Every structure is written in C-alpha cells, then in structure tokens.
C-alpha cells in the first residue's frame, strides 16, 4: 500500500504545466493536431491546404494554407493560452460561427512538441517566423501569403504519453480520416495529403457531389440520393446512400452541423430511424449530410474535441432530420431510381474465368432446376375484380399486340391473339404485353419498369423497358408492397378509418398453450387494431375469425401465431409503437408471393405497376434490392456487338 502523500499548500500552476494538462484533452494523438490546425486554416479563409505527415504524424505534421495570415505583432499571442481572434464576449461564444474558438490548441500543441509558425499577410513584404512558444522571438522569413505550422517530435518531452500511441500506419489512418472528414465538408477548398514524401490524396475544388464520390468511392456515387430540405431556420442537404448499398460497418457516415463534423447520438438516431423501413439487422447506411441552423440554437462547447453538440430544441431537430431523410428514401420508387449491376464478362473471357455450360439434349427443364422445384398455380395475389378492368383494357389495350382491340384482354387465349392462358381473376391495373410494343411506348415515363416477358426459375420476373432488361425478385417486391399497404392502413386508423378486414367463412382453429390464450385475452384490443379477430374457444384452442384484408391469402394460423408472439413479448402498446414496423414486415413476408409460384403475364405486369406506385419499392424490408436494370449496352458487350 502506498504511503499517504504529505499535504501541500494550494498554489497556482505554472503556464507550461497548465498547457500540458490541456494537451491531454486537446492533443490526444497526431490526428487531433491535424484537426485543430486544419480548422484554423479554414477559419482563416483558406482555399488551398497542404498536409504533410511523417511517421504517421508523430515525427512531423506540417500544414500550409493560403489564408489571411497572421500579422507579426500577433504571432506570439497565437501560441499563448486562451488568446484568439474568434470570440471576445459571452455573446460571441453563444453564437460561434467558426470551427475553432477556445484559443488553447496551439499553446497545448507547443507544450508537447517543437512548433514553428511561419506566416505572411496579403499586404506583407515578406513572411515572419516564430519558433518554440509565445516567449520566442519573431524573425523575418520567406514564404507565400498564408500560414505554415510545422509540428515536430510530438510528445518529445512527455515520453510516457508517446507510449500510448499505436503503430505508424494506424496513426496515419486516423490522420487521413480527419482530413477526409474536413475535406467532405468543404468541397470549395482544395486539399493535398502526403505521407513520408508520397502524395496520398489530392482533391481539387469541386462540389459536394464530386467530392463525396471521390472520398466515399464509386459505389456511393452510383447508389445515393440527393437531399436538400429547409424548414424555418433549419436546412439539411447532402447525400443519403441507398439501402441496397449498406455496409457491415458504420464507417461511411458523415454528419456536419454548421460545417463541423459531429458524432451526435440524437442525429445518428434520427437517420437510423429514417432507414428502419428499408434497412434492418446489422447493416449500416452510408451518408454525407449537413445540417445548417442558427449558431445560437446549438452549443458546440460541450466536449473538448468539439465532436459532440447540444441543441436548444433537440426534439425539433430530431424530427426535422428524421422526416427529411425518410422522405428522400420514400422517393426511391421504381419511377425514380434503380441499381445497375456490373456487366458480366465478355464472351471471349468466359472460358478463362471458368467452365462454360454446353447445350445437351434435354427433354425437360426439370434436371437443371432445383430438385425441390414444384411450380404451383393459385388465384392471383395482385389486383382484384372490379369495374376498372374495362377502363384499363380500353386505355392500354393498344400495347398488347397488333391484333384488333376486341380480341385483347386479360382473359384472351392464344387463339384470340392473347398470351396463351385464361386468367383466373380480373386485374384493375393495366396489363400490357411487351413483345410488340413500340420504342415510343416503352420509353413512356408512365411505365419505367416496362412490361413482363417471362418468369425465371419461379423466382425472378424478366421485363423489358426502354433501357434494356429489368430483373425483379417477385417475393421481395411483393413483400415491400404489402408492407407499405399495411403501414398505411394502420396509419389511417389514426384518422378514424378502420382497417379493412377479411372475415373467414370457416374460422381457423389451432392448439394454443396457456400463455398464448392469456395473451389473446389480455391484448384483444391490440389484435383488433392490427386487423385480427382471434377468439378463445377453450383453454387450449384459439380460432382466427378475421385477418387484415391485405393478408387474406396468407396462412391464417402462421400469421396469428406471429402476431401473438410479438404482442406477448413486447406488450400491446409497445408493439404498436416501437415494434410496429418489424411486426408488419414479418406479416408482409409471410404473405408475399413465394418462390416457385408460377405467375401469368398479367399478374407479373400487375406487380410491376404496383411497384411503380409504391414508396421505397427499390428494396424489400430487409434492405435487399427488389429489382435491377441491365442496360442494352451491357447486353451488347456480352455478345461483342459493335466490336
């Protein structure tokens, strides 16, 4: 046990020790030095910044800018503690519009490293230099207008702290990430980053679209949504990544408040909540978003590294960000966006990449399909009987074929010039055959997903549009459609509209344990809100008497067990608030058309039309794509056309 420390009198600490204590918070590692110096350069109005690092920034950090520069008589103050030109009063502190403002960064850095400050103002005849600390002497020097701060041998006088640093490459990685963060926020400034004499990154002056593509890569550039919304004093702009381009790590998430990179829990939660409808599980979206607001409405002085902020009205900011991102994602319907897969290898490269399938005598397709493949036929899950059939046939019949209109319709047979089948149900949405549609008709913006050609392996729908070939995962697409319909039906109840339910002619009874029976008795109102009428028939038997009309084709017993389980686990009120989307996603998944379900052409077209009319139709509830576009140029490359 250590001996007790003898009492010491209270006394003022020397400035050098005060600066070293502050350095423990400000100068955590080399990347913290890079951050502070870059922020100072931007505050000085720089449009060109060069960052040179050696040995991960431990040996040397040299940052040069073309900003306003520092007059020679003020250079000692720049290295003094709590000396700054950015604030002068409490009112300035509460309305901070600069990245730096405390006036302690340079002093803290100078206390644990050898610092040389060289600066020249625009009207200066030459540059001036100050080495060491604020007690040093300012001497004439050479240099262009702007400022250069050269930091050498970080922690040379505090070796214990230097031992906590990681490898050279790790420390450089942290420094490079800081440069990327700041460069993303300021595309109007050019940045150059070099390490050990080699240029690593160089970004010319551009705009946010190009800068974010350069830093986050081509994958982000091809799968992002532009966002720019304002409401009163709030404005959010930038890019939100498509859910189909999500990642396993949250390493491509950049949020800025008044130009300052922050990692704020409130903002992260708002964005994550906006993605809940389209991204579940352990996947993370990529985004570059900037929130602008009155500086008086946000406190940036709540953390030593200024990476956290506090809003005066956090709830209003959360709701604004949440709804703005949610609306952007809702616009990712098939009418606006799509994902384009990389072209397949050209035909002359296929042999080198692996064995090529050779045609053999086939009497059926059974042997080349999944052994468990069992095609089934049942009533269409898309559309419903109604008076709209005649109208849609009249309006879109010309796209069916060159046969007379009187012979065209969902029930036409091959002899009639139709599609070789007789439909089992009518369809209220337009059903158009693509085989003879003209280019002008296919190019119409009204049908961006085109028209169905066929079905592949009972899983995918092949459709033709003006760009080329569209592939649709029919289960994923139908799942999204049902999910959105269920959510809208549940939301409509808030306005007093009852959810449409389907009463079962013969109730479905099933065995239930005591807990399930008790859940039905206790949460009957919640179940009815969700569209389920489940009755207790005996201590061990439940009967499903009604289900939501949207789920009428699903297995009633499976749906009932799922909804009872979630209500039991999370409680009646919580399942409708916190777990609602997850529950509706489960119900939609059980109800969506299954794989190996054979669909007729009008059914496939009905699904395409539903997709075009559904928000967030580009991905299913789990964030997987529902369709991809292969343009005609990619297909031409496969067959070496035009070469």
XYZ file of C-alpha atoms in Angstrom:
643
model
C 0.000 0.000 0.000
C 1.357 3.444 -0.950
C 2.285 5.770 1.834
C -0.025 8.787 2.250
C 1.088 11.888 0.365
C 2.107 14.713 2.707
C -0.186 17.762 2.493
C 0.814 20.535 0.086
C -0.255 24.154 0.024
C -2.619 25.409 -2.679
C -0.692 27.306 -5.347
C -1.093 28.447 -8.926
C 0.203 26.054 -11.563
C 2.896 27.223 -13.981
C 1.739 28.007 -17.523
C 3.777 25.190 -19.057
C 2.149 22.581 -16.798
C -1.305 24.065 -17.447
C -0.732 23.757 -21.195
C 0.438 20.152 -20.839
C -2.655 19.286 -18.817
C -4.827 20.873 -21.513
C -2.857 18.960 -24.138
C -4.115 15.734 -22.576
C -7.593 16.670 -23.770
C -6.799 18.598 -26.940
C -3.809 16.634 -28.289
C -4.953 13.068 -27.781
C -2.961 11.770 -30.775
C -1.468 13.152 -34.025
C -4.876 13.227 -35.723
C -6.071 15.703 -33.081
C -3.253 18.068 -34.058
C -4.208 17.731 -37.724
C -7.839 18.526 -36.878
C -7.022 21.663 -34.879
C -4.615 23.036 -37.483
C -6.970 22.344 -40.394
C -9.822 24.092 -38.607
C -7.607 27.124 -38.004
C -6.662 27.163 -41.688
C -10.314 27.129 -42.762
C -11.216 29.826 -40.247
C -8.500 31.952 -41.888
C -10.344 31.803 -45.220
C -8.011 29.362 -46.953
C -8.885 27.898 -50.353
C -5.799 25.695 -50.693
C -4.386 23.492 -47.927
C -1.449 21.072 -47.952
C -0.924 18.476 -45.214
C 2.479 16.764 -44.953
C 2.987 13.955 -42.466
C 5.975 11.863 -41.453
C 5.843 8.609 -39.476
C 2.097 8.813 -39.008
C 2.337 12.412 -37.799
C 4.466 11.555 -34.760
C 7.704 12.795 -36.278
C 6.217 15.685 -38.240
C 2.934 17.413 -39.086
C 3.277 20.367 -41.445
C 0.181 22.205 -42.668
C 0.360 25.062 -45.165
C -2.557 27.259 -46.200
C -3.142 30.357 -48.336
C -5.341 32.126 -45.800
C -5.219 35.645 -44.415
C -2.047 35.088 -42.435
C -1.122 36.473 -39.007
C 0.473 39.920 -38.520
C 3.935 39.614 -36.888
C 2.919 41.509 -33.759
C 0.105 38.962 -33.120
C 2.124 35.802 -33.713
C 3.251 35.382 -30.065
C -0.379 35.624 -28.975
C -1.268 32.829 -31.419
C 0.882 30.467 -29.326
C -0.346 31.826 -25.989
C -3.092 30.135 -23.962
C -6.659 31.414 -24.363
C -5.739 34.017 -26.954
C -7.975 34.113 -30.024
C -9.461 36.476 -32.588
C -12.668 34.447 -32.877
C -14.548 35.403 -29.713
C -14.408 38.417 -27.423
C -17.557 38.118 -25.293
C -20.126 35.662 -23.971
C -22.423 36.689 -26.812
C -19.739 35.624 -29.308
C -19.382 32.291 -27.519
C -23.108 31.658 -27.756
C -23.079 32.445 -31.489
C -19.906 30.684 -32.583
C -19.613 30.663 -36.358
C -16.033 29.392 -36.599
C -14.617 25.899 -36.204
C -12.113 26.917 -33.541
C -12.747 29.395 -30.746
C -11.119 28.381 -27.445
C -7.630 29.673 -28.205
C -5.803 26.833 -26.467
C -4.963 24.411 -29.297
C -1.684 25.956 -30.476
C -0.479 26.553 -26.934
C -1.251 22.948 -25.969
C 0.493 21.608 -29.082
C 3.551 23.785 -28.439
C 3.802 22.378 -24.892
C 4.295 18.798 -26.117
C 6.070 19.314 -29.467
C 8.516 21.569 -31.278
C 6.421 24.132 -33.168
C 7.475 26.597 -35.846
C 4.943 29.176 -37.001
C 5.550 30.966 -40.311
C 3.002 33.468 -41.634
C 2.585 36.291 -44.099
C -0.363 38.591 -44.613
C -1.563 39.608 -48.064
C -0.018 43.101 -47.714
C 3.173 41.908 -46.031
C 6.508 42.434 -47.778
C 7.742 39.064 -46.520
C 6.850 36.305 -44.062
C 7.697 36.157 -40.348
C 8.658 33.181 -38.228
C 8.221 32.258 -34.564
C 9.742 29.109 -33.074
C 9.064 27.372 -29.764
C 6.406 29.233 -27.786
C 4.845 32.636 -27.255
C 8.009 33.646 -25.425
C 10.090 33.220 -28.581
C 11.282 35.957 -30.929
C 9.567 36.767 -34.214
C 12.137 36.954 -37.019
C 11.861 37.664 -40.767
C 11.425 34.679 -43.051
C 10.383 33.722 -46.563
C 7.062 32.338 -47.727
C 3.934 32.986 -49.740
C 0.865 34.699 -48.249
C -0.772 32.372 -45.756
C 0.400 30.329 -42.791
C 2.585 27.261 -42.262
C 2.624 25.456 -38.924
C 5.348 22.825 -38.579
C 4.940 20.438 -35.626
C 7.877 18.093 -34.979
C 8.542 15.283 -32.500
C 5.138 15.057 -30.890
C 5.338 14.205 -27.163
C 9.149 14.506 -27.178
C 9.018 15.893 -23.632
C 6.296 13.538 -22.365
C 7.572 10.055 -23.343
C 5.015 8.256 -21.178
C 2.195 9.652 -23.300
C 4.011 8.723 -26.505
C 3.982 5.064 -25.451
C 0.196 5.018 -25.773
C 0.335 5.761 -29.494
C -0.284 2.937 -31.962
C 1.710 1.874 -34.997
C 2.765 4.382 -37.652
C 0.174 3.114 -40.134
C -2.623 3.237 -37.560
C -1.811 6.791 -36.559
C -1.607 7.820 -40.211
C -5.007 6.194 -40.811
C -6.538 8.374 -38.087
C -4.917 11.487 -39.569
C -6.131 10.632 -43.074
C -9.666 10.134 -41.782
C -9.617 13.596 -40.182
C -8.519 15.127 -43.491
C -11.307 13.255 -45.310
C -13.931 14.446 -42.836
C -12.931 18.082 -43.215
C -12.483 17.844 -46.985
C -16.014 16.451 -47.317
C -17.428 19.488 -45.549
C -15.503 21.968 -47.710
C -15.509 20.978 -51.385
C -14.766 24.644 -52.180
C -11.248 24.132 -50.789
C -8.503 22.037 -52.402
C -6.636 19.585 -50.161
C -3.377 17.690 -50.636
C -2.256 14.957 -48.222
C 1.189 13.352 -48.306
C 2.868 10.806 -46.042
C 6.602 10.206 -45.850
C 7.134 12.239 -49.008
C 4.472 10.494 -51.125
C 1.200 12.131 -52.148
C -1.705 10.043 -50.859
C -4.740 12.197 -51.721
C -5.349 15.316 -53.750
C -8.776 16.904 -54.174
C -9.287 19.909 -56.393
C -12.001 22.499 -55.748
C -15.339 20.951 -56.756
C -18.844 20.489 -55.407
C -20.332 18.175 -52.792
C -21.452 15.608 -55.367
C -17.976 15.162 -56.831
C -16.078 15.461 -53.525
C -18.238 12.833 -51.813
C -17.796 10.493 -54.801
C -14.025 10.956 -54.665
C -13.797 10.224 -50.960
C -16.501 7.582 -50.470
C -15.914 5.880 -53.809
C -17.818 4.941 -56.943
C -20.157 2.583 -55.059
C -21.525 5.524 -53.109
C -21.693 7.692 -56.219
C -23.864 5.123 -58.011
C -26.193 4.456 -55.077
C -27.081 7.718 -53.355
C -29.932 10.179 -53.142
C -29.520 13.943 -53.219
C -31.192 15.686 -50.290
C -31.898 19.380 -49.751
C -34.745 20.470 -47.475
C -35.409 23.508 -45.372
C -37.864 24.443 -42.657
C -37.592 27.794 -40.927
C -34.065 28.185 -39.579
C -33.189 24.538 -40.317
C -31.720 23.204 -43.549
C -30.346 19.748 -44.309
C -28.530 18.886 -47.508
C -26.146 16.274 -48.840
C -26.493 12.659 -49.922
C -28.116 9.603 -48.347
C -26.949 6.209 -49.547
C -29.446 3.739 -50.943
C -30.276 0.893 -48.539
C -29.128 -1.620 -51.144
C -25.602 -0.206 -50.769
C -25.480 -0.603 -46.980
C -22.343 -1.841 -45.237
C -21.435 -4.090 -42.350
C -19.726 -1.199 -40.526
C -20.702 2.378 -39.794
C -17.515 3.763 -41.339
C -19.095 5.833 -44.115
C -21.371 8.050 -42.065
C -20.571 11.764 -42.063
C -22.806 14.326 -40.391
C -21.982 18.017 -40.150
C -23.550 20.780 -38.109
C -22.735 24.246 -39.443
C -19.743 22.750 -41.251
C -18.402 20.928 -38.193
C -18.127 17.121 -38.235
C -20.039 15.701 -35.272
C -20.865 12.302 -33.925
C -24.092 13.157 -32.138
C -26.389 10.451 -30.746
C -29.535 12.432 -31.494
C -28.647 12.898 -35.161
C -27.429 9.319 -35.596
C -30.693 8.041 -34.106
C -32.781 10.285 -36.374
C -31.064 8.991 -39.515
C -31.152 5.382 -38.332
C -34.878 5.675 -37.589
C -35.478 7.028 -41.104
C -33.823 3.901 -42.537
C -35.851 1.485 -40.370
C -38.411 0.902 -43.098
C -35.794 -0.165 -45.598
C -32.826 -1.425 -43.597
C -32.970 -3.952 -40.782
C -30.457 -6.017 -38.879
C -26.797 -5.168 -38.515
C -26.406 -3.218 -41.756
C -25.390 0.445 -41.791
C -26.233 3.080 -44.396
C -23.675 5.441 -45.899
C -24.395 9.159 -45.946
C -22.916 12.642 -46.095
C -25.382 15.057 -44.537
C -25.003 18.659 -43.433
C -27.352 20.479 -41.055
C -27.304 24.274 -41.101
C -29.016 26.335 -38.419
C -28.641 29.500 -36.382
C -25.444 29.107 -34.253
C -27.401 30.396 -31.261
C -29.564 27.244 -31.396
C -26.668 24.811 -30.923
C -23.963 24.617 -28.256
C -20.652 23.368 -29.666
C -18.763 23.943 -26.419
C -19.771 20.741 -24.636
C -16.797 18.487 -25.454
C -13.015 19.103 -25.551
C -12.734 17.823 -29.125
C -15.946 19.636 -30.155
C -17.239 16.435 -31.745
C -20.463 16.496 -29.725
C -23.074 19.242 -29.711
C -26.219 20.105 -27.801
C -29.313 21.562 -29.459
C -31.604 24.036 -27.780
C -34.616 22.118 -29.144
C -33.335 18.605 -29.706
C -36.765 17.134 -30.404
C -37.464 19.574 -33.235
C -34.070 18.885 -34.808
C -34.584 15.122 -34.494
C -37.970 15.241 -36.167
C -36.746 17.528 -38.938
C -33.786 15.279 -39.795
C -35.865 12.103 -39.473
C -38.648 13.271 -41.804
C -36.255 14.810 -44.344
C -34.238 11.601 -44.734
C -37.390 9.472 -44.636
C -38.952 11.497 -47.454
C -35.802 11.147 -49.529
C -35.834 7.374 -49.078
C -39.547 7.214 -49.858
C -38.786 8.739 -53.238
C -36.647 5.736 -54.182
C -39.541 4.135 -56.004
C -39.077 2.441 -59.324
C -40.187 5.644 -61.010
C -37.004 7.447 -59.968
C -34.092 5.192 -59.200
C -32.655 1.760 -59.725
C -29.479 -0.181 -59.197
C -27.403 -1.249 -62.158
C -25.241 -4.361 -61.798
C -21.756 -4.518 -63.244
C -21.639 -6.012 -66.738
C -20.840 -9.704 -66.947
C -17.536 -10.787 -68.526
C -17.455 -10.584 -72.312
C -17.965 -13.832 -74.187
C -14.279 -14.163 -75.031
C -13.414 -14.034 -71.314
C -15.892 -16.616 -70.122
C -13.716 -19.599 -70.962
C -10.817 -18.261 -68.953
C -12.982 -17.496 -65.940
C -14.351 -21.000 -65.520
C -16.191 -23.870 -67.178
C -18.799 -22.943 -69.759
C -22.153 -24.719 -69.923
C -22.602 -26.652 -73.156
C -26.049 -27.472 -74.541
C -27.115 -31.088 -74.222
C -30.200 -32.961 -75.314
C -32.979 -32.039 -72.911
C -36.465 -33.427 -72.806
C -37.491 -31.096 -69.959
C -36.085 -28.418 -67.695
C -36.574 -30.485 -64.556
C -32.985 -31.697 -64.282
C -31.430 -28.235 -64.450
C -33.790 -26.652 -61.925
C -33.711 -27.019 -58.180
C -34.663 -30.632 -57.281
C -37.324 -29.258 -54.922
C -38.838 -27.069 -57.630
C -42.618 -27.550 -57.614
C -44.495 -24.964 -59.693
C -47.907 -24.108 -58.312
C -50.955 -22.286 -59.623
C -53.388 -20.338 -57.474
C -55.542 -17.189 -57.673
C -53.603 -14.027 -58.422
C -52.320 -12.082 -55.396
C -52.212 -8.896 -57.467
C -55.207 -6.775 -58.253
C -58.859 -7.527 -57.550
C -62.072 -7.854 -59.572
C -63.708 -4.542 -60.320
C -65.108 -2.132 -62.840
C -61.654 -0.769 -63.544
C -60.845 -3.715 -65.785
C -62.741 -2.414 -68.785
C -61.206 1.013 -68.365
C -57.642 -0.259 -68.142
C -58.144 -2.595 -71.092
C -59.540 0.264 -73.154
C -56.685 2.565 -72.172
C -53.749 0.211 -72.553
C -55.069 -2.408 -74.961
C -53.107 -0.926 -77.858
C -49.889 -2.086 -76.224
C -50.903 -5.732 -76.211
C -50.305 -6.677 -79.844
C -51.210 -5.800 -83.389
C -54.468 -7.744 -83.139
C -57.797 -5.876 -83.103
C -58.672 -4.429 -79.701
C -61.799 -6.510 -79.385
C -59.685 -9.635 -79.103
C -57.390 -8.275 -76.402
C -57.853 -8.559 -72.662
C -56.730 -10.370 -69.539
C -58.808 -13.405 -70.443
C -57.721 -13.759 -74.062
C -56.480 -17.134 -75.273
C -53.752 -17.977 -77.759
C -56.367 -18.361 -80.453
C -57.587 -14.845 -79.717
C -54.123 -13.346 -80.192
C -53.566 -13.103 -76.446
C -50.923 -14.703 -74.231
C -51.840 -18.359 -74.266
C -53.683 -18.648 -70.959
C -57.002 -17.817 -69.406
C -56.645 -15.744 -66.264
C -58.328 -16.854 -63.067
C -59.029 -13.314 -61.900
C -59.588 -9.833 -63.289
C -56.942 -7.119 -62.885
C -57.609 -3.475 -62.173
C -54.143 -2.367 -63.225
C -53.007 -2.065 -66.859
C -51.836 -5.360 -68.335
C -49.665 -4.868 -71.394
C -47.746 -7.419 -73.402
C -44.297 -6.140 -74.414
C -43.471 -8.293 -77.391
C -44.828 -5.884 -79.977
C -44.764 -2.615 -78.048
C -43.065 0.199 -79.935
C -39.962 2.018 -78.690
C -42.043 5.126 -78.079
C -44.479 3.177 -75.925
C -41.690 1.533 -73.911
C -39.964 4.869 -73.419
C -43.030 6.343 -71.738
C -42.260 7.593 -68.242
C -45.567 6.175 -67.064
C -44.142 2.628 -67.025
C -40.434 2.867 -66.065
C -40.261 -0.842 -65.179
C -41.562 -1.779 -68.612
C -43.595 -4.907 -69.295
C -43.155 -8.537 -68.331
C -41.626 -11.006 -70.751
C -41.358 -14.186 -68.675
C -40.525 -15.750 -65.332
C -37.159 -17.316 -64.448
C -36.934 -20.330 -62.108
C -40.176 -19.296 -60.450
C -38.248 -16.533 -58.643
C -37.493 -13.663 -60.995
C -39.595 -11.657 -63.423
C -37.934 -10.629 -66.669
C -39.265 -7.393 -68.093
C -38.339 -5.115 -70.975
C -38.155 -1.331 -70.756
C -36.600 1.384 -72.886
C -33.166 0.944 -71.260
C -32.952 -2.805 -71.665
C -33.724 -5.698 -69.313
C -35.311 -5.432 -65.856
C -34.963 -8.310 -63.368
C -37.411 -8.355 -60.449
C -37.299 -10.525 -57.333
C -41.033 -11.124 -57.132
C -41.105 -12.140 -53.447
C -39.022 -9.168 -52.288
C -41.053 -6.757 -54.413
C -44.413 -8.089 -53.238
C -43.189 -8.020 -49.631
C -42.412 -4.298 -49.908
C -45.785 -3.574 -51.488
C -47.690 -5.411 -48.743
C -45.593 -3.800 -46.029
C -46.347 -0.286 -47.259
C -50.042 -1.108 -47.635
C -50.213 -2.500 -44.091
C -48.409 0.509 -42.683
C -50.708 2.929 -44.494
C -53.775 1.012 -43.311
C -52.559 1.159 -39.710
C -51.764 4.863 -40.009
C -55.231 5.518 -41.433
C -56.766 4.343 -38.159
C -55.370 7.448 -36.519
C -57.696 9.440 -38.768
C -60.639 7.258 -37.782
C -60.579 4.887 -40.755
C -61.000 1.275 -39.712
C -58.610 -1.265 -41.157
C -60.264 -3.405 -43.801
C -60.555 -6.991 -42.569
C -61.480 -10.272 -44.204
C -63.896 -12.419 -42.211
C -63.172 -16.104 -42.669
C -66.095 -18.244 -43.806
C -64.763 -21.089 -41.669
C -62.672 -19.947 -38.680
C -59.198 -21.467 -38.490
C -58.730 -23.242 -35.162
C -55.413 -24.374 -33.718
C -53.898 -25.641 -30.488
C -52.517 -22.928 -28.193
C -50.716 -23.066 -24.880
C -51.854 -21.201 -21.793
C -49.566 -18.226 -22.474
C -50.938 -17.722 -25.990
C -54.514 -17.960 -24.745
C -53.753 -15.462 -21.984
C -52.154 -13.076 -24.489
C -55.273 -13.110 -26.663
C -57.490 -12.431 -23.654
C -55.278 -9.622 -22.366
C -54.466 -7.887 -25.667
C -57.597 -8.411 -27.700
C -57.906 -4.690 -28.483
C -54.363 -4.536 -29.849
C -55.004 -7.559 -32.052
C -58.169 -5.959 -33.429
C -56.250 -2.761 -34.148
C -53.914 -4.866 -36.259
C -56.895 -6.384 -38.079
C -57.054 -9.768 -36.317
C -60.152 -11.260 -34.702
C -58.924 -14.177 -32.593
C -61.327 -15.893 -30.201
C -60.656 -18.227 -27.281
C -62.609 -21.437 -27.900
C -61.252 -23.438 -24.970
C -58.299 -23.359 -22.564
C -56.183 -24.931 -25.336
C -57.818 -23.741 -28.560
C -57.840 -20.441 -30.443
C -59.859 -19.582 -33.542
C -58.925 -16.989 -36.159
C -62.167 -15.430 -37.367
C -60.793 -12.476 -39.339
C -57.469 -11.246 -40.700
C -56.443 -8.000 -42.408
C -57.861 -7.971 -45.914
C -54.392 -7.350 -47.301
C -53.254 -10.673 -45.815
C -56.249 -12.773 -46.763
C -54.194 -15.126 -48.963
C -51.696 -15.966 -46.229
C -51.774 -18.855 -43.782
C -54.067 -17.580 -41.011
C -52.594 -19.808 -38.301
C -48.999 -18.741 -39.015
C -49.988 -15.066 -39.036
C -51.902 -15.445 -35.784
C -49.019 -17.146 -34.009
C -46.562 -14.464 -35.173
C -48.673 -11.551 -34.044
C -49.498 -13.226 -30.708
C -45.812 -13.874 -30.099
C -44.807 -10.253 -30.692
C -47.676 -8.853 -28.643
C -46.770 -11.200 -25.799
C -43.072 -10.331 -25.933
C -43.306 -6.572 -26.236
C -46.725 -5.714 -24.819
C -49.736 -4.306 -26.579
C -48.751 -0.636 -26.568
C -45.061 -1.153 -27.352
C -45.690 -3.454 -30.290
C -47.804 -0.716 -31.915
C -45.202 1.973 -31.310
C -41.661 0.620 -31.047
C -42.000 -2.744 -32.794
C -44.699 -1.909 -35.294
C -42.547 -1.824 -38.414
C -40.789 -5.061 -37.554
C -44.105 -6.811 -36.927
C -45.626 -5.527 -40.160
C -42.505 -6.651 -42.001
C -42.915 -10.162 -40.618
C -46.579 -10.271 -41.640
C -45.758 -8.999 -45.126
C -43.001 -11.573 -45.554
C -45.366 -14.432 -44.677
C -47.984 -13.138 -47.099
C -45.837 -12.184 -50.079
C -45.932 -14.439 -53.109
C -43.490 -17.289 -52.576
C -40.714 -18.554 -54.801
C -41.656 -21.225 -57.362
C -45.076 -19.655 -57.744
C -45.893 -19.534 -61.454
C -47.408 -16.174 -62.448
C -49.234 -15.316 -65.636
C -48.061 -12.325 -67.676
C -50.902 -10.045 -66.454
C -50.013 -10.963 -62.860
C -46.383 -10.050 -63.472
C -47.379 -6.761 -65.076
C -49.711 -6.016 -62.179
C -46.781 -6.463 -59.797
C -44.664 -4.064 -61.872
C -47.414 -1.436 -61.812
C -47.779 -1.817 -58.032
C -44.030 -1.339 -57.638
C -44.134 1.876 -59.640
C -46.852 3.204 -57.353
C -45.218 2.152 -54.068
C -42.808 4.186 -51.995
C -39.413 2.644 -51.210
C -40.044 -0.040 -53.823
C -36.364 -0.328 -54.691
C -35.693 -2.609 -51.734
C -37.521 -5.073 -49.537
C -37.989 -4.600 -45.792
C -34.544 -6.079 -45.126
C -32.687 -3.682 -47.409
C -32.152 -6.100 -50.292
C -32.802 -4.853 -53.843
C -36.134 -5.770 -55.401
C -35.043 -5.097 -58.977
C -32.011 -4.342 -61.087
C -31.605 -2.787 -64.505
C -29.254 -4.234 -67.137
C -28.993 -1.698 -69.926
C -28.779 -2.653 -73.562
C -25.135 -1.574 -73.807
C -24.135 -4.120 -71.163
C -26.006 -6.809 -73.084
C -24.289 -5.770 -76.317
C -20.891 -6.207 -74.650
C -21.741 -9.774 -73.723
C -22.204 -10.648 -77.382
C -19.429 -8.388 -78.702
C -21.940 -6.377 -80.726
C -20.461 -3.284 -82.338
C -16.877 -4.531 -81.937
